[in-house]
RNA sequence: AGCGCGAUAGGAUAGCCAGGAUAUUCCGCCGGGCUCAUAACCCGGAGACCGGUGAUUCAAAUUCACCUCGCGCUACCA
């Protein structure tokens, strides 16, 4: 291990990307927070002094816009979300040492101080830019306050991005027919002076920084395009009256761009923790101004802010640079990212309302794949992991060992741990620490799971239930060894599953909190006596699984059939056709009789469809979304008078109708028979 | 378009930076065992030309080049 391996003698600060005070949290967010929480607990487990801090991100245009829509003051609006976030964090056992928000006094003060330092040292300059303006109200219209038509594709777009259409970023002034979203007035463009952070001053520094940075590969490499290319200066002010006022002698009406004060909250929140517990326990200045080990856990969508702007700000104002950035991948549903506006997500509240143990989700999120890769969430996958690894392996081992020990010996037999088992536990401890140093929480958690697996094999092969008659002394030895493994397993898994392991810890007769002990304790004797244990994990049975799946399916399908893909304005802008033209379409009910793969194609299926008067051979691009057996017998809608087409060398005589990107097949509610005309 | 991250048995995954002989683990499948334990657990087996092509090497999943596909980022999306 190198000299600066964890644990170091410095203070560590683990932070999580701030939740934006604008909407509910889903399990994609939780992937980041569970990772941060598990990391901070793990660091403490190996003896690193650590603070885990976060806060709500209160400012910015989206909050201002949404508050306005609800007729609230932005502060009231943001604070209500800030309050709401306490519950899901508590429920998921995410224990921040401090959870603040960006609009509080400490953050306001520190942010202004940092910006002033940057300004005083000439890293900030004024520049006139075009901003949208509401001439009637005499108000500036930043970012999302302005709407109009995208100059590239014509779709309805916000001032800064064509988010409904071609997704292109729009520069100020590009949008056509700009209107204020507040008043509906036509907007115009005016010149206005703004503050720019000269990031190019830090190019050399950042090049060094990105080579030193530890963490996930995406965080270390994605910013290189900017850092090793030419850095563009960063506009750090906005024309709204919600945010932290720009500091300086000549007060302006500008507030700081939300990303400036959002990241400073990492420092502010640490300071608040420090102020509360005293600097003898945790000195924020030692961490942030001297030699702290700063680790940021974020979603991979905000890498640039943390790996480019933020280190430049810190360096320019004399603060400690981040040691590592861990950028987590997204949680997807059917390979596609959650969409909060379409309610295509697993919300944290959904999870709680199913009365599922939070530790199960924590374990799943931590161990399901590599941290930086996207994962595809499914309840079946989740249930497999819970039932296989937690119930079957870990839980079963703990339960059978503790129960046997309690019944036969009333606790831990008076023996020394065998050399073999002692060595195996030490290996697990080493594996755990090594994994933390590689920022792999997956392997650190699996160190515990694998040890439990070893325990299961150990007890099975030694069969103490037989030995207790033939060789009682050896039986006691085996159980003694198993109990040591139990103790170690609990400690190793405690960062990932804090509640369950604490419960077992107490059942083993331990009197302190498992979260106060370090890894070394795993080799010390368990208590001599304890009571009957309880089953650590409850399985997710088939009925529950089916229920979870159908609830989710229902919601996703409901949303995709409700026309959510198209905003009302989009559909109303369509070119209308005459009824006569519509009548020319011959749409009929067809029944799928056979399905065949088309070799060489991943997407296409060859369908034989009964359309009443005849059967047709139709090629459809639905192979990705349906299994061949599921399709047989389905009633679908067929456009029968379409020109024949040759697709992938196969003739297609007609077209099967399906909705959207996931090719949701149109089918019937009643019992219409094949050939029936649709009108 | 540029850049980043990926592609490994039916599904999900590890290994890749520091190249080495039968490619890891979990679910599922097949066969056997056990009964202390939550129909759990243990042992054995089948199943992968490690996305493609080429290069370097005694040796490539691992390094290099090019290509294909997927996802994302591109600075006023927090």
CSV table of C-alpha atoms (C1' of nucleotides) in Angstrom, one decimal, chain B residues 6 9-10 13-15 18-19 21 25-26 36 41 45-46 50 54-57 62 65 68 72-73 76-77:
chain,number,residue,atom,x,y,z
B,6,G,C1',-19.3,0.4,-22.3
B,9,A,C1',-22.5,-18.3,-21.3
B,10,G,C1',-30.0,-17.8,-21.5
B,13,U,C1',-21.7,-9.8,-13.7
B,14,A,C1',-15.8,-10.1,-12.3
B,15,G,C1',-11.1,-9.9,-14.4
B,18,A,C1',0.7,-3.9,-13.8
B,19,G,C1',-0.5,-9.8,-20.7
B,21,A,C1',-1.8,-22.1,-18.9
B,25,U,C1',-19.4,-15.0,-9.3
B,26,C,C1',-24.9,-14.9,-8.9
B,36,C,C1',-28.8,-27.5,12.1
B,41,C,C1',-27.7,-25.1,2.4
B,45,G,C1',-21.9,-30.9,-14.4
B,46,A,C1',-23.5,-28.5,-19.1
B,50,C,C1',-14.5,-12.4,-23.9
B,54,G,C1',-5.9,-6.5,-38.0
B,55,A,C1',-1.1,-5.6,-35.2
B,56,U,C1',2.6,-6.4,-31.2
B,57,U,C1',4.2,-10.9,-28.3
B,62,U,C1',-6.2,-7.8,-20.9
B,65,A,C1',-4.8,0.5,-34.6
B,68,U,C1',-19.6,-1.7,-35.7
B,72,G,C1',-24.0,9.6,-22.3
B,73,C,C1',-21.4,14.5,-22.4
B,76,C,C1',-27.0,29.1,-19.5
B,77,C,C1',-29.8,20.9,-18.2
